[in-house]
mmCIF file with all atom_site columns, C-alpha atoms in Angstrom:
data_model
loop_
_atom_site.group_PDB
_atom_site.id
_atom_site.type_symbol
_atom_site.label_atom_id
_atom_site.label_alt_id
_atom_site.label_comp_id
_atom_site.label_asym_id
_atom_site.label_entity_id
_atom_site.label_seq_id
_atom_site.pdbx_PDB_ins_code
_atom_site.Cartn_x
_atom_site.Cartn_y
_atom_site.Cartn_z
_atom_site.occupancy
_atom_site.B_iso_or_equiv
_atom_site.pdbx_formal_charge
_atom_site.auth_seq_id
_atom_site.auth_comp_id
_atom_site.auth_asym_id
_atom_site.auth_atom_id
_atom_site.pdbx_PDB_model_num
ATOM 1   C CA . UNK A 1 1   ? -12.137 -43.463 -28.390 1.00 0.00 ? 1   UNK A CA 1
ATOM 2   C CA . UNK A 1 2   ? -9.124  -42.585 -29.938 1.00 0.00 ? 2   UNK A CA 1
ATOM 3   C CA . UNK A 1 3   ? -6.431  -41.492 -27.850 1.00 0.00 ? 3   UNK A CA 1
ATOM 4   C CA . UNK A 1 4   ? -4.987  -38.060 -28.376 1.00 0.00 ? 4   UNK A CA 1
ATOM 5   C CA . UNK A 1 5   ? -1.283  -38.488 -28.907 1.00 0.00 ? 5   UNK A CA 1
ATOM 6   C CA . UNK A 1 6   ? 0.511   -36.990 -25.609 1.00 0.00 ? 6   UNK A CA 1
ATOM 7   C CA . UNK A 1 7   ? -3.067  -36.468 -23.569 1.00 0.00 ? 7   UNK A CA 1
ATOM 8   C CA . UNK A 1 8   ? -2.296  -39.207 -21.244 1.00 0.00 ? 8   UNK A CA 1
ATOM 9   C CA . UNK A 1 9   ? 1.141   -37.318 -20.609 1.00 0.00 ? 9   UNK A CA 1
ATOM 10  C CA . UNK A 1 10  ? -0.432  -34.227 -20.118 1.00 0.00 ? 10  UNK A CA 1
ATOM 11  C CA . UNK A 1 11  ? -3.303  -35.184 -18.110 1.00 0.00 ? 11  UNK A CA 1
ATOM 12  C CA . UNK A 1 12  ? -0.756  -37.113 -16.155 1.00 0.00 ? 12  UNK A CA 1
ATOM 13  C CA . UNK A 1 13  ? 1.582   -33.780 -15.575 1.00 0.00 ? 13  UNK A CA 1
ATOM 14  C CA . UNK A 1 14  ? -1.839  -31.717 -14.445 1.00 0.00 ? 14  UNK A CA 1
ATOM 15  C CA . UNK A 1 15  ? -2.771  -34.197 -11.985 1.00 0.00 ? 15  UNK A CA 1
ATOM 16  C CA . UNK A 1 16  ? 0.676   -34.690 -10.823 1.00 0.00 ? 16  UNK A CA 1
ATOM 17  C CA . UNK A 1 17  ? 0.752   -30.887 -10.139 1.00 0.00 ? 17  UNK A CA 1
ATOM 18  C CA . UNK A 1 18  ? -2.820  -30.450 -8.571  1.00 0.00 ? 18  UNK A CA 1
ATOM 19  C CA . UNK A 1 19  ? -1.971  -33.059 -6.167  1.00 0.00 ? 19  UNK A CA 1
ATOM 20  C CA . UNK A 1 20  ? 1.367   -31.496 -5.316  1.00 0.00 ? 20  UNK A CA 1
ATOM 21  C CA . UNK A 1 21  ? -0.712  -28.393 -4.093  1.00 0.00 ? 21  UNK A CA 1
ATOM 22  C CA . UNK A 1 22  ? -2.253  -29.985 -1.493  1.00 0.00 ? 22  UNK A CA 1
ATOM 23  C CA . UNK A 1 23  ? -0.080  -29.543 0.918   1.00 0.00 ? 23  UNK A CA 1
ATOM 24  C CA . UNK A 1 24  ? 0.573   -25.871 0.343   1.00 0.00 ? 24  UNK A CA 1
ATOM 25  C CA . UNK A 1 25  ? -3.024  -25.567 0.456   1.00 0.00 ? 25  UNK A CA 1
ATOM 26  C CA . UNK A 1 26  ? -3.214  -27.126 3.956   1.00 0.00 ? 26  UNK A CA 1
ATOM 27  C CA . UNK A 1 27  ? -0.377  -25.031 5.115   1.00 0.00 ? 27  UNK A CA 1
ATOM 28  C CA . UNK A 1 28  ? -1.379  -22.261 3.802   1.00 0.00 ? 28  UNK A CA 1
ATOM 29  C CA . UNK A 1 29  ? -5.275  -22.780 5.572   1.00 0.00 ? 29  UNK A CA 1
ATOM 30  C CA . UNK A 1 30  ? -3.303  -23.311 8.799   1.00 0.00 ? 30  UNK A CA 1
ATOM 31  C CA . UNK A 1 31  ? -1.586  -20.261 8.425   1.00 0.00 ? 31  UNK A CA 1
ATOM 32  C CA . UNK A 1 32  ? -4.723  -18.464 7.580   1.00 0.00 ? 32  UNK A CA 1
ATOM 33  C CA . UNK A 1 33  ? -6.435  -19.743 10.720  1.00 0.00 ? 33  UNK A CA 1
ATOM 34  C CA . UNK A 1 34  ? -3.777  -19.096 13.164  1.00 0.00 ? 34  UNK A CA 1
ATOM 35  C CA . UNK A 1 35  ? -3.639  -15.074 11.407  1.00 0.00 ? 35  UNK A CA 1
ATOM 36  C CA . UNK A 1 36  ? -7.649  -14.895 11.850  1.00 0.00 ? 36  UNK A CA 1
ATOM 37  C CA . UNK A 1 37  ? -7.263  -15.589 15.488  1.00 0.00 ? 37  UNK A CA 1
ATOM 38  C CA . UNK A 1 38  ? -4.112  -13.645 16.368  1.00 0.00 ? 38  UNK A CA 1
ATOM 39  C CA . UNK A 1 39  ? -6.269  -10.461 14.243  1.00 0.00 ? 39  UNK A CA 1
ATOM 40  C CA . UNK A 1 40  ? -9.344  -11.177 16.278  1.00 0.00 ? 40  UNK A CA 1
ATOM 41  C CA . UNK A 1 41  ? -7.553  -10.790 19.564  1.00 0.00 ? 41  UNK A CA 1
ATOM 42  C CA . UNK A 1 42  ? -5.909  -7.613  17.895  1.00 0.00 ? 42  UNK A CA 1
ATOM 43  C CA . UNK A 1 43  ? -8.973  -6.531  17.031  1.00 0.00 ? 43  UNK A CA 1
ATOM 44  C CA . UNK A 1 44  ? -10.330 -6.629  20.573  1.00 0.00 ? 44  UNK A CA 1
ATOM 45  C CA . UNK A 1 45  ? -7.318  -4.790  22.310  1.00 0.00 ? 45  UNK A CA 1
ATOM 46  C CA . UNK A 1 46  ? -8.399  -2.091  19.543  1.00 0.00 ? 46  UNK A CA 1
ATOM 47  C CA . UNK A 1 47  ? -11.625 -2.149  20.584  1.00 0.00 ? 47  UNK A CA 1
ATOM 48  C CA . UNK A 1 48  ? -10.763 -1.767  24.281  1.00 0.00 ? 48  UNK A CA 1
ATOM 49  C CA . UNK A 1 49  ? -8.263  1.038   23.539  1.00 0.00 ? 49  UNK A CA 1
ATOM 50  C CA . UNK A 1 50  ? -9.931  2.858   20.663  1.00 0.00 ? 50  UNK A CA 1
ATOM 51  C CA . UNK A 1 51  ? -11.378 6.858   21.274  1.00 0.00 ? 51  UNK A CA 1
ATOM 52  C CA . UNK A 1 52  ? -14.749 7.088   20.636  1.00 0.00 ? 52  UNK A CA 1
ATOM 53  C CA . UNK A 1 53  ? -15.991 10.551  19.561  1.00 0.00 ? 53  UNK A CA 1
ATOM 54  C CA . UNK A 1 54  ? -19.670 11.416  19.223  1.00 0.00 ? 54  UNK A CA 1
ATOM 55  C CA . UNK A 1 55  ? -21.330 13.644  16.933  1.00 0.00 ? 55  UNK A CA 1
ATOM 56  C CA . UNK A 1 56  ? -21.656 16.212  19.421  1.00 0.00 ? 56  UNK A CA 1
ATOM 57  C CA . UNK A 1 57  ? -17.857 16.347  20.561  1.00 0.00 ? 57  UNK A CA 1
ATOM 58  C CA . UNK A 1 58  ? -17.115 17.045  16.864  1.00 0.00 ? 58  UNK A CA 1
ATOM 59  C CA . UNK A 1 59  ? -19.532 19.857  16.491  1.00 0.00 ? 59  UNK A CA 1
ATOM 60  C CA . UNK A 1 60  ? -18.275 21.381  19.495  1.00 0.00 ? 60  UNK A CA 1
ATOM 61  C CA . UNK A 1 61  ? -14.387 20.915  18.683  1.00 0.00 ? 61  UNK A CA 1
ATOM 62  C CA . UNK A 1 62  ? -15.420 22.346  15.261  1.00 0.00 ? 62  UNK A CA 1
ATOM 63  C CA . UNK A 1 63  ? -17.144 25.739  17.123  1.00 0.00 ? 63  UNK A CA 1
ATOM 64  C CA . UNK A 1 64  ? -14.095 25.842  19.204  1.00 0.00 ? 64  UNK A CA 1
ATOM 65  C CA . UNK A 1 65  ? -11.797 25.839  16.197  1.00 0.00 ? 65  UNK A CA 1
ATOM 66  C CA . UNK A 1 66  ? -13.971 28.261  14.137  1.00 0.00 ? 66  UNK A CA 1
ATOM 67  C CA . UNK A 1 67  ? -13.614 31.035  17.299  1.00 0.00 ? 67  UNK A CA 1
ATOM 68  C CA . UNK A 1 68  ? -9.824  30.647  17.428  1.00 0.00 ? 68  UNK A CA 1
ATOM 69  C CA . UNK A 1 69  ? -8.216  33.756  16.021  1.00 0.00 ? 69  UNK A CA 1
ATOM 70  C CA . UNK A 1 70  ? -4.341  32.545  16.112  1.00 0.00 ? 70  UNK A CA 1
ATOM 71  C CA . UNK A 1 71  ? -2.826  29.241  15.117  1.00 0.00 ? 71  UNK A CA 1
ATOM 72  C CA . UNK A 1 72  ? -1.726  28.540  19.053  1.00 0.00 ? 72  UNK A CA 1
ATOM 73  C CA . UNK A 1 73  ? -5.191  28.958  20.034  1.00 0.00 ? 73  UNK A CA 1
ATOM 74  C CA . UNK A 1 74  ? -6.201  26.472  17.461  1.00 0.00 ? 74  UNK A CA 1
ATOM 75  C CA . UNK A 1 75  ? -3.350  24.060  18.424  1.00 0.00 ? 75  UNK A CA 1
ATOM 76  C CA . UNK A 1 76  ? -4.409  24.164  21.965  1.00 0.00 ? 76  UNK A CA 1
ATOM 77  C CA . UNK A 1 77  ? -8.215  23.670  21.245  1.00 0.00 ? 77  UNK A CA 1
ATOM 78  C CA . UNK A 1 78  ? -7.128  20.399  19.289  1.00 0.00 ? 78  UNK A CA 1
ATOM 79  C CA . UNK A 1 79  ? -4.474  19.308  22.309  1.00 0.00 ? 79  UNK A CA 1
ATOM 80  C CA . UNK A 1 80  ? -7.061  19.835  24.738  1.00 0.00 ? 80  UNK A CA 1
ATOM 81  C CA . UNK A 1 81  ? -9.742  17.852  22.925  1.00 0.00 ? 81  UNK A CA 1
ATOM 82  C CA . UNK A 1 82  ? -10.346 13.697  22.910  1.00 0.00 ? 82  UNK A CA 1
ATOM 83  C CA . UNK A 1 83  ? -9.390  12.970  19.853  1.00 0.00 ? 83  UNK A CA 1
ATOM 84  C CA . UNK A 1 84  ? -6.614  10.424  18.981  1.00 0.00 ? 84  UNK A CA 1
ATOM 85  C CA . UNK A 1 85  ? -2.850  11.577  18.956  1.00 0.00 ? 85  UNK A CA 1
ATOM 86  C CA . UNK A 1 86  ? -2.245  10.568  15.163  1.00 0.00 ? 86  UNK A CA 1
ATOM 87  C CA . UNK A 1 87  ? -5.651  13.148  14.278  1.00 0.00 ? 87  UNK A CA 1
ATOM 88  C CA . UNK A 1 88  ? -3.924  16.121  16.871  1.00 0.00 ? 88  UNK A CA 1
ATOM 89  C CA . UNK A 1 89  ? -0.854  15.533  15.092  1.00 0.00 ? 89  UNK A CA 1
ATOM 90  C CA . UNK A 1 90  ? -2.020  16.236  11.232  1.00 0.00 ? 90  UNK A CA 1
ATOM 91  C CA . UNK A 1 91  ? -4.262  18.873  12.538  1.00 0.00 ? 91  UNK A CA 1
ATOM 92  C CA . UNK A 1 92  ? -1.506  20.907  14.380  1.00 0.00 ? 92  UNK A CA 1
ATOM 93  C CA . UNK A 1 93  ? 0.607   20.434  11.210  1.00 0.00 ? 93  UNK A CA 1
ATOM 94  C CA . UNK A 1 94  ? -1.986  22.423  9.079   1.00 0.00 ? 94  UNK A CA 1
ATOM 95  C CA . UNK A 1 95  ? -2.555  24.868  11.294  1.00 0.00 ? 95  UNK A CA 1
ATOM 96  C CA . UNK A 1 96  ? 1.026   25.431  11.635  1.00 0.00 ? 96  UNK A CA 1
ATOM 97  C CA . UNK A 1 97  ? 1.480   25.716  8.291   1.00 0.00 ? 97  UNK A CA 1
ATOM 98  C CA . UNK A 1 98  ? 0.228   29.696  7.914   1.00 0.00 ? 98  UNK A CA 1
ATOM 99  C CA . UNK A 1 99  ? 3.098   30.759  6.128   1.00 0.00 ? 99  UNK A CA 1
ATOM 100 C CA . UNK A 1 100 ? 1.885   28.805  2.865   1.00 0.00 ? 100 UNK A CA 1
ATOM 101 C CA . UNK A 1 101 ? -0.501  30.047  0.553   1.00 0.00 ? 101 UNK A CA 1
ATOM 102 C CA . UNK A 1 102 ? -4.298  28.758  0.404   1.00 0.00 ? 102 UNK A CA 1
ATOM 103 C CA . UNK A 1 103 ? -3.434  26.438  -2.378  1.00 0.00 ? 103 UNK A CA 1
ATOM 104 C CA . UNK A 1 104 ? -0.383  24.998  -0.687  1.00 0.00 ? 104 UNK A CA 1
ATOM 105 C CA . UNK A 1 105 ? -2.101  24.474  2.946   1.00 0.00 ? 105 UNK A CA 1
ATOM 106 C CA . UNK A 1 106 ? -4.827  22.291  1.008   1.00 0.00 ? 106 UNK A CA 1
ATOM 107 C CA . UNK A 1 107 ? -2.629  20.459  -0.507  1.00 0.00 ? 107 UNK A CA 1
ATOM 108 C CA . UNK A 1 108 ? -0.484  19.437  2.577   1.00 0.00 ? 108 UNK A CA 1
ATOM 109 C CA . UNK A 1 109 ? -3.659  18.659  4.123   1.00 0.00 ? 109 UNK A CA 1
ATOM 110 C CA . UNK A 1 110 ? -4.995  16.779  1.539   1.00 0.00 ? 110 UNK A CA 1
ATOM 111 C CA . UNK A 1 111 ? -1.461  15.103  1.152   1.00 0.00 ? 111 UNK A CA 1
ATOM 112 C CA . UNK A 1 112 ? -1.440  14.428  5.302   1.00 0.00 ? 112 UNK A CA 1
ATOM 113 C CA . UNK A 1 113 ? -5.254  13.098  5.023   1.00 0.00 ? 113 UNK A CA 1
ATOM 114 C CA . UNK A 1 114 ? -4.302  10.678  1.908   1.00 0.00 ? 114 UNK A CA 1
ATOM 115 C CA . UNK A 1 115 ? -0.990  9.584   3.950   1.00 0.00 ? 115 UNK A CA 1
ATOM 116 C CA . UNK A 1 116 ? -3.830  8.246   6.874   1.00 0.00 ? 116 UNK A CA 1
ATOM 117 C CA . UNK A 1 117 ? -6.001  6.689   4.070   1.00 0.00 ? 117 UNK A CA 1
ATOM 118 C CA . UNK A 1 118 ? -2.730  4.792   2.596   1.00 0.00 ? 118 UNK A CA 1
ATOM 119 C CA . UNK A 1 119 ? -2.203  3.594   6.261   1.00 0.00 ? 119 UNK A CA 1
ATOM 120 C CA . UNK A 1 120 ? -5.693  2.612   6.707   1.00 0.00 ? 120 UNK A CA 1
ATOM 121 C CA . UNK A 1 121 ? -5.781  0.646   3.360   1.00 0.00 ? 121 UNK A CA 1
ATOM 122 C CA . UNK A 1 122 ? -1.974  -1.343  4.349   1.00 0.00 ? 122 UNK A CA 1
ATOM 123 C CA . UNK A 1 123 ? -3.747  -2.221  7.579   1.00 0.00 ? 123 UNK A CA 1
ATOM 124 C CA . UNK A 1 124 ? -6.734  -3.675  6.021   1.00 0.00 ? 124 UNK A CA 1
ATOM 125 C CA . UNK A 1 125 ? -4.770  -5.214  3.238   1.00 0.00 ? 125 UNK A CA 1
ATOM 126 C CA . UNK A 1 126 ? -4.369  -8.579  4.997   1.00 0.00 ? 126 UNK A CA 1
ATOM 127 C CA . UNK A 1 127 ? -7.550  -9.305  6.597   1.00 0.00 ? 127 UNK A CA 1
ATOM 128 C CA . UNK A 1 128 ? -8.974  -8.544  3.127   1.00 0.00 ? 128 UNK A CA 1
ATOM 129 C CA . UNK A 1 129 ? -6.798  -11.088 1.205   1.00 0.00 ? 129 UNK A CA 1
ATOM 130 C CA . UNK A 1 130 ? -7.894  -13.669 3.816   1.00 0.00 ? 130 UNK A CA 1
ATOM 131 C CA . UNK A 1 131 ? -11.223 -12.701 3.111   1.00 0.00 ? 131 UNK A CA 1
ATOM 132 C CA . UNK A 1 132 ? -11.019 -14.094 -0.538  1.00 0.00 ? 132 UNK A CA 1
ATOM 133 C CA . UNK A 1 133 ? -8.028  -16.286 -0.345  1.00 0.00 ? 133 UNK A CA 1
ATOM 134 C CA . UNK A 1 134 ? -9.280  -18.647 2.560   1.00 0.00 ? 134 UNK A CA 1
ATOM 135 C CA . UNK A 1 135 ? -12.362 -19.748 0.878   1.00 0.00 ? 135 UNK A CA 1
ATOM 136 C CA . UNK A 1 136 ? -10.583 -20.027 -2.260  1.00 0.00 ? 136 UNK A CA 1
ATOM 137 C CA . UNK A 1 137 ? -7.919  -22.487 -0.540  1.00 0.00 ? 137 UNK A CA 1
ATOM 138 C CA . UNK A 1 138 ? -10.813 -24.177 0.952   1.00 0.00 ? 138 UNK A CA 1
ATOM 139 C CA . UNK A 1 139 ? -12.136 -24.923 -2.283  1.00 0.00 ? 139 UNK A CA 1
ATOM 140 C CA . UNK A 1 140 ? -9.032  -26.141 -3.751  1.00 0.00 ? 140 UNK A CA 1
ATOM 141 C CA . UNK A 1 141 ? -8.142  -28.286 -0.489  1.00 0.00 ? 141 UNK A CA 1
ATOM 142 C CA . UNK A 1 142 ? -11.724 -29.780 -1.166  1.00 0.00 ? 142 UNK A CA 1
ATOM 143 C CA . UNK A 1 143 ? -11.443 -30.639 -4.916  1.00 0.00 ? 143 UNK A CA 1
ATOM 144 C CA . UNK A 1 144 ? -7.931  -31.770 -4.928  1.00 0.00 ? 144 UNK A CA 1
ATOM 145 C CA . UNK A 1 145 ? -8.299  -35.113 -2.665  1.00 0.00 ? 145 UNK A CA 1
ATOM 146 C CA . UNK A 1 146 ? -11.540 -36.148 -4.406  1.00 0.00 ? 146 UNK A CA 1
ATOM 147 C CA . UNK A 1 147 ? -9.785  -37.511 -7.370  1.00 0.00 ? 147 UNK A CA 1
ATOM 148 C CA . UNK A 1 148 ? -7.838  -40.247 -5.692  1.00 0.00 ? 148 UNK A CA 1
ATOM 149 C CA . UNK A 1 149 ? -10.626 -40.385 -3.557  1.00 0.00 ? 149 UNK A CA 1
ATOM 150 C CA . UNK A 1 150 ? -13.132 -41.441 -6.505  1.00 0.00 ? 150 UNK A CA 1
ATOM 151 C CA . UNK A 1 151 ? -10.343 -43.488 -7.936  1.00 0.00 ? 151 UNK A CA 1
ATOM 152 C CA . UNK A 1 152 ? -10.198 -45.284 -4.503  1.00 0.00 ? 152 UNK A CA 1
ATOM 153 C CA . UNK A 1 153 ? -13.927 -45.622 -4.441  1.00 0.00 ? 153 UNK A CA 1
ATOM 154 C CA . UNK A 1 154 ? -13.505 -47.643 -8.045  1.00 0.00 ? 154 UNK A CA 1
ATOM 155 C CA . UNK A 1 155 ? -10.914 -49.868 -6.819  1.00 0.00 ? 155 UNK A CA 1
ATOM 156 C CA . UNK A 1 156 ? -13.015 -50.702 -3.912  1.00 0.00 ? 156 UNK A CA 1
ATOM 157 C CA . UNK A 1 157 ? -10.592 -49.049 -1.685  1.00 0.00 ? 157 UNK A CA 1
ATOM 158 C CA . UNK A 1 158 ? -13.130 -47.151 1.036   1.00 0.00 ? 158 UNK A CA 1
ATOM 159 C CA . UNK A 1 159 ? -10.657 -46.229 3.440   1.00 0.00 ? 159 UNK A CA 1
ATOM 160 C CA . UNK A 1 160 ? -9.219  -44.098 1.238   1.00 0.00 ? 160 UNK A CA 1
ATOM 161 C CA . UNK A 1 161 ? -11.935 -42.497 0.212   1.00 0.00 ? 161 UNK A CA 1
ATOM 162 C CA . UNK A 1 162 ? -12.804 -41.548 3.835   1.00 0.00 ? 162 UNK A CA 1
ATOM 163 C CA . UNK A 1 163 ? -9.871  -39.882 4.327   1.00 0.00 ? 163 UNK A CA 1
ATOM 164 C CA . UNK A 1 164 ? -9.859  -37.992 1.320   1.00 0.00 ? 164 UNK A CA 1
ATOM 165 C CA . UNK A 1 165 ? -13.357 -36.896 2.131   1.00 0.00 ? 165 UNK A CA 1
ATOM 166 C CA . UNK A 1 166 ? -12.530 -35.910 5.686   1.00 0.00 ? 166 UNK A CA 1
ATOM 167 C CA . UNK A 1 167 ? -9.469  -33.923 4.150   1.00 0.00 ? 167 UNK A CA 1
ATOM 168 C CA . UNK A 1 168 ? -12.083 -32.281 1.804   1.00 0.00 ? 168 UNK A CA 1
ATOM 169 C CA . UNK A 1 169 ? -14.295 -31.125 4.606   1.00 0.00 ? 169 UNK A CA 1
ATOM 170 C CA . UNK A 1 170 ? -11.584 -30.018 6.738   1.00 0.00 ? 170 UNK A CA 1
ATOM 171 C CA . UNK A 1 171 ? -10.137 -27.769 4.269   1.00 0.00 ? 171 UNK A CA 1
ATOM 172 C CA . UNK A 1 172 ? -13.545 -26.629 3.248   1.00 0.00 ? 172 UNK A CA 1
ATOM 173 C CA . UNK A 1 173 ? -14.253 -25.684 7.132   1.00 0.00 ? 173 UNK A CA 1
ATOM 174 C CA . UNK A 1 174 ? -11.004 -24.056 7.596   1.00 0.00 ? 174 UNK A CA 1
ATOM 175 C CA . UNK A 1 175 ? -10.971 -21.898 4.369   1.00 0.00 ? 175 UNK A CA 1
ATOM 176 C CA . UNK A 1 176 ? -14.624 -20.887 5.316   1.00 0.00 ? 176 UNK A CA 1
ATOM 177 C CA . UNK A 1 177 ? -13.711 -20.118 9.095   1.00 0.00 ? 177 UNK A CA 1
ATOM 178 C CA . UNK A 1 178 ? -10.643 -17.952 8.121   1.00 0.00 ? 178 UNK A CA 1
ATOM 179 C CA . UNK A 1 179 ? -12.419 -15.955 5.245   1.00 0.00 ? 179 UNK A CA 1
ATOM 180 C CA . UNK A 1 180 ? -15.508 -15.557 7.798   1.00 0.00 ? 180 UNK A CA 1
ATOM 181 C CA . UNK A 1 181 ? -13.506 -14.386 10.820  1.00 0.00 ? 181 UNK A CA 1
ATOM 182 C CA . UNK A 1 182 ? -11.352 -11.970 8.143   1.00 0.00 ? 182 UNK A CA 1
ATOM 183 C CA . UNK A 1 183 ? -14.136 -10.687 6.782   1.00 0.00 ? 183 UNK A CA 1
ATOM 184 C CA . UNK A 1 184 ? -15.757 -9.398  10.096  1.00 0.00 ? 184 UNK A CA 1
ATOM 185 C CA . UNK A 1 185 ? -12.456 -8.581  10.966  1.00 0.00 ? 185 UNK A CA 1
ATOM 186 C CA . UNK A 1 186 ? -12.186 -6.120  8.000   1.00 0.00 ? 186 UNK A CA 1
ATOM 187 C CA . UNK A 1 187 ? -15.938 -4.752  7.977   1.00 0.00 ? 187 UNK A CA 1
ATOM 188 C CA . UNK A 1 188 ? -15.535 -3.479  11.852  1.00 0.00 ? 188 UNK A CA 1
ATOM 189 C CA . UNK A 1 189 ? -12.385 -1.790  10.928  1.00 0.00 ? 189 UNK A CA 1
ATOM 190 C CA . UNK A 1 190 ? -13.644 -0.323  7.960   1.00 0.00 ? 190 UNK A CA 1
ATOM 191 C CA . UNK A 1 191 ? -16.350 1.128   9.939   1.00 0.00 ? 191 UNK A CA 1
ATOM 192 C CA . UNK A 1 192 ? -14.242 2.314   12.780  1.00 0.00 ? 192 UNK A CA 1
ATOM 193 C CA . UNK A 1 193 ? -11.785 3.688   10.201  1.00 0.00 ? 193 UNK A CA 1
ATOM 194 C CA . UNK A 1 194 ? -14.386 5.547   7.918   1.00 0.00 ? 194 UNK A CA 1
ATOM 195 C CA . UNK A 1 195 ? -15.533 7.287   11.106  1.00 0.00 ? 195 UNK A CA 1
ATOM 196 C CA . UNK A 1 196 ? -11.742 8.433   11.713  1.00 0.00 ? 196 UNK A CA 1
ATOM 197 C CA . UNK A 1 197 ? -11.403 9.684   8.304   1.00 0.00 ? 197 UNK A CA 1
ATOM 198 C CA . UNK A 1 198 ? -14.498 11.769  8.027   1.00 0.00 ? 198 UNK A CA 1
ATOM 199 C CA . UNK A 1 199 ? -13.882 13.658  11.162  1.00 0.00 ? 199 UNK A CA 1
ATOM 200 C CA . UNK A 1 200 ? -10.061 14.265  10.336  1.00 0.00 ? 200 UNK A CA 1
ATOM 201 C CA . UNK A 1 201 ? -11.578 15.579  7.004   1.00 0.00 ? 201 UNK A CA 1
ATOM 202 C CA . UNK A 1 202 ? -14.388 17.904  8.833   1.00 0.00 ? 202 UNK A CA 1
ATOM 203 C CA . UNK A 1 203 ? -11.851 19.152  11.497  1.00 0.00 ? 203 UNK A CA 1
ATOM 204 C CA . UNK A 1 204 ? -9.213  19.559  8.658   1.00 0.00 ? 204 UNK A CA 1
ATOM 205 C CA . UNK A 1 205 ? -11.352 21.842  6.567   1.00 0.00 ? 205 UNK A CA 1
ATOM 206 C CA . UNK A 1 206 ? -12.071 23.584  9.727   1.00 0.00 ? 206 UNK A CA 1
ATOM 207 C CA . UNK A 1 207 ? -8.456  24.250  10.229  1.00 0.00 ? 207 UNK A CA 1
ATOM 208 C CA . UNK A 1 208 ? -8.219  25.510  6.491   1.00 0.00 ? 208 UNK A CA 1
ATOM 209 C CA . UNK A 1 209 ? -10.971 28.031  6.787   1.00 0.00 ? 209 UNK A CA 1
ATOM 210 C CA . UNK A 1 210 ? -9.976  29.517  10.022  1.00 0.00 ? 210 UNK A CA 1
ATOM 211 C CA . UNK A 1 211 ? -6.143  29.870  8.973   1.00 0.00 ? 211 UNK A CA 1
ATOM 212 C CA . UNK A 1 212 ? -7.628  31.197  5.629   1.00 0.00 ? 212 UNK A CA 1
ATOM 213 C CA . UNK A 1 213 ? -9.577  33.910  7.625   1.00 0.00 ? 213 UNK A CA 1
ATOM 214 C CA . UNK A 1 214 ? -6.613  34.411  9.680   1.00 0.00 ? 214 UNK A CA 1
ATOM 215 C CA . UNK A 1 215 ? -4.695  35.649  6.566   1.00 0.00 ? 215 UNK A CA 1
ATOM 216 C CA . UNK A 1 216 ? -7.247  37.677  5.292   1.00 0.00 ? 216 UNK A CA 1
ATOM 217 C CA . UNK A 1 217 ? -7.617  39.681  8.539   1.00 0.00 ? 217 UNK A CA 1
ATOM 218 C CA . UNK A 1 218 ? -3.229  39.844  8.591   1.00 0.00 ? 218 UNK A CA 1
ATOM 219 C CA . UNK A 1 219 ? -3.667  41.222  4.973   1.00 0.00 ? 219 UNK A CA 1
ATOM 220 C CA . UNK A 1 220 ? -6.338  43.762  5.603   1.00 0.00 ? 220 UNK A CA 1
ATOM 221 C CA . UNK A 1 221 ? -4.381  44.872  8.592   1.00 0.00 ? 221 UNK A CA 1
ATOM 222 C CA . UNK A 1 222 ? -0.868  45.523  6.694   1.00 0.00 ? 222 UNK A CA 1
ATOM 223 C CA . UNK A 1 223 ? -2.793  47.313  4.031   1.00 0.00 ? 223 UNK A CA 1
#
């Protein structure tokens, strides 16, 4: 078989690059494992401090806001509810925007909710990244040492092959473990945050509707 000129040089360079990635891959996997464990602790802490709002509470709050006739009543109703403080602040900002037109109030509400969505996406980015990159680094850590391991097998060096297999298995397990934990964390938090945003959007629409009706009533009184 005729060797292609420069092929040995290219394959040698590729081998050097691949082998030089092993240490960064192992460091990355160790960092992912530590981050996944810390994030799991954060999830447990968040669960214990999480304010749970059921459908009946949201329904009662919607009725209370709908029966409010002034901005102060809306704010008082929201403040006395069991909603998270972040939701109270947003609903309060929307309720106070009576000096704006209907379209401007809707734009303000939409922007405030979008800011909450961005915060949520940022909080989920890291665990989502570990979910995808953990198994990828695990696969890289599996394949990289197998090249020298197979070469050692051809040379009869069983010890080196065994060491390569150990590294391959360890990196695979680490990558899958980090990815699995991160996936669980993202899944649970995404469900919580979807419920949070759903409640916020529903209540924001109610506040906007009350503001709109109040503005109409004021307009009729003036005329």
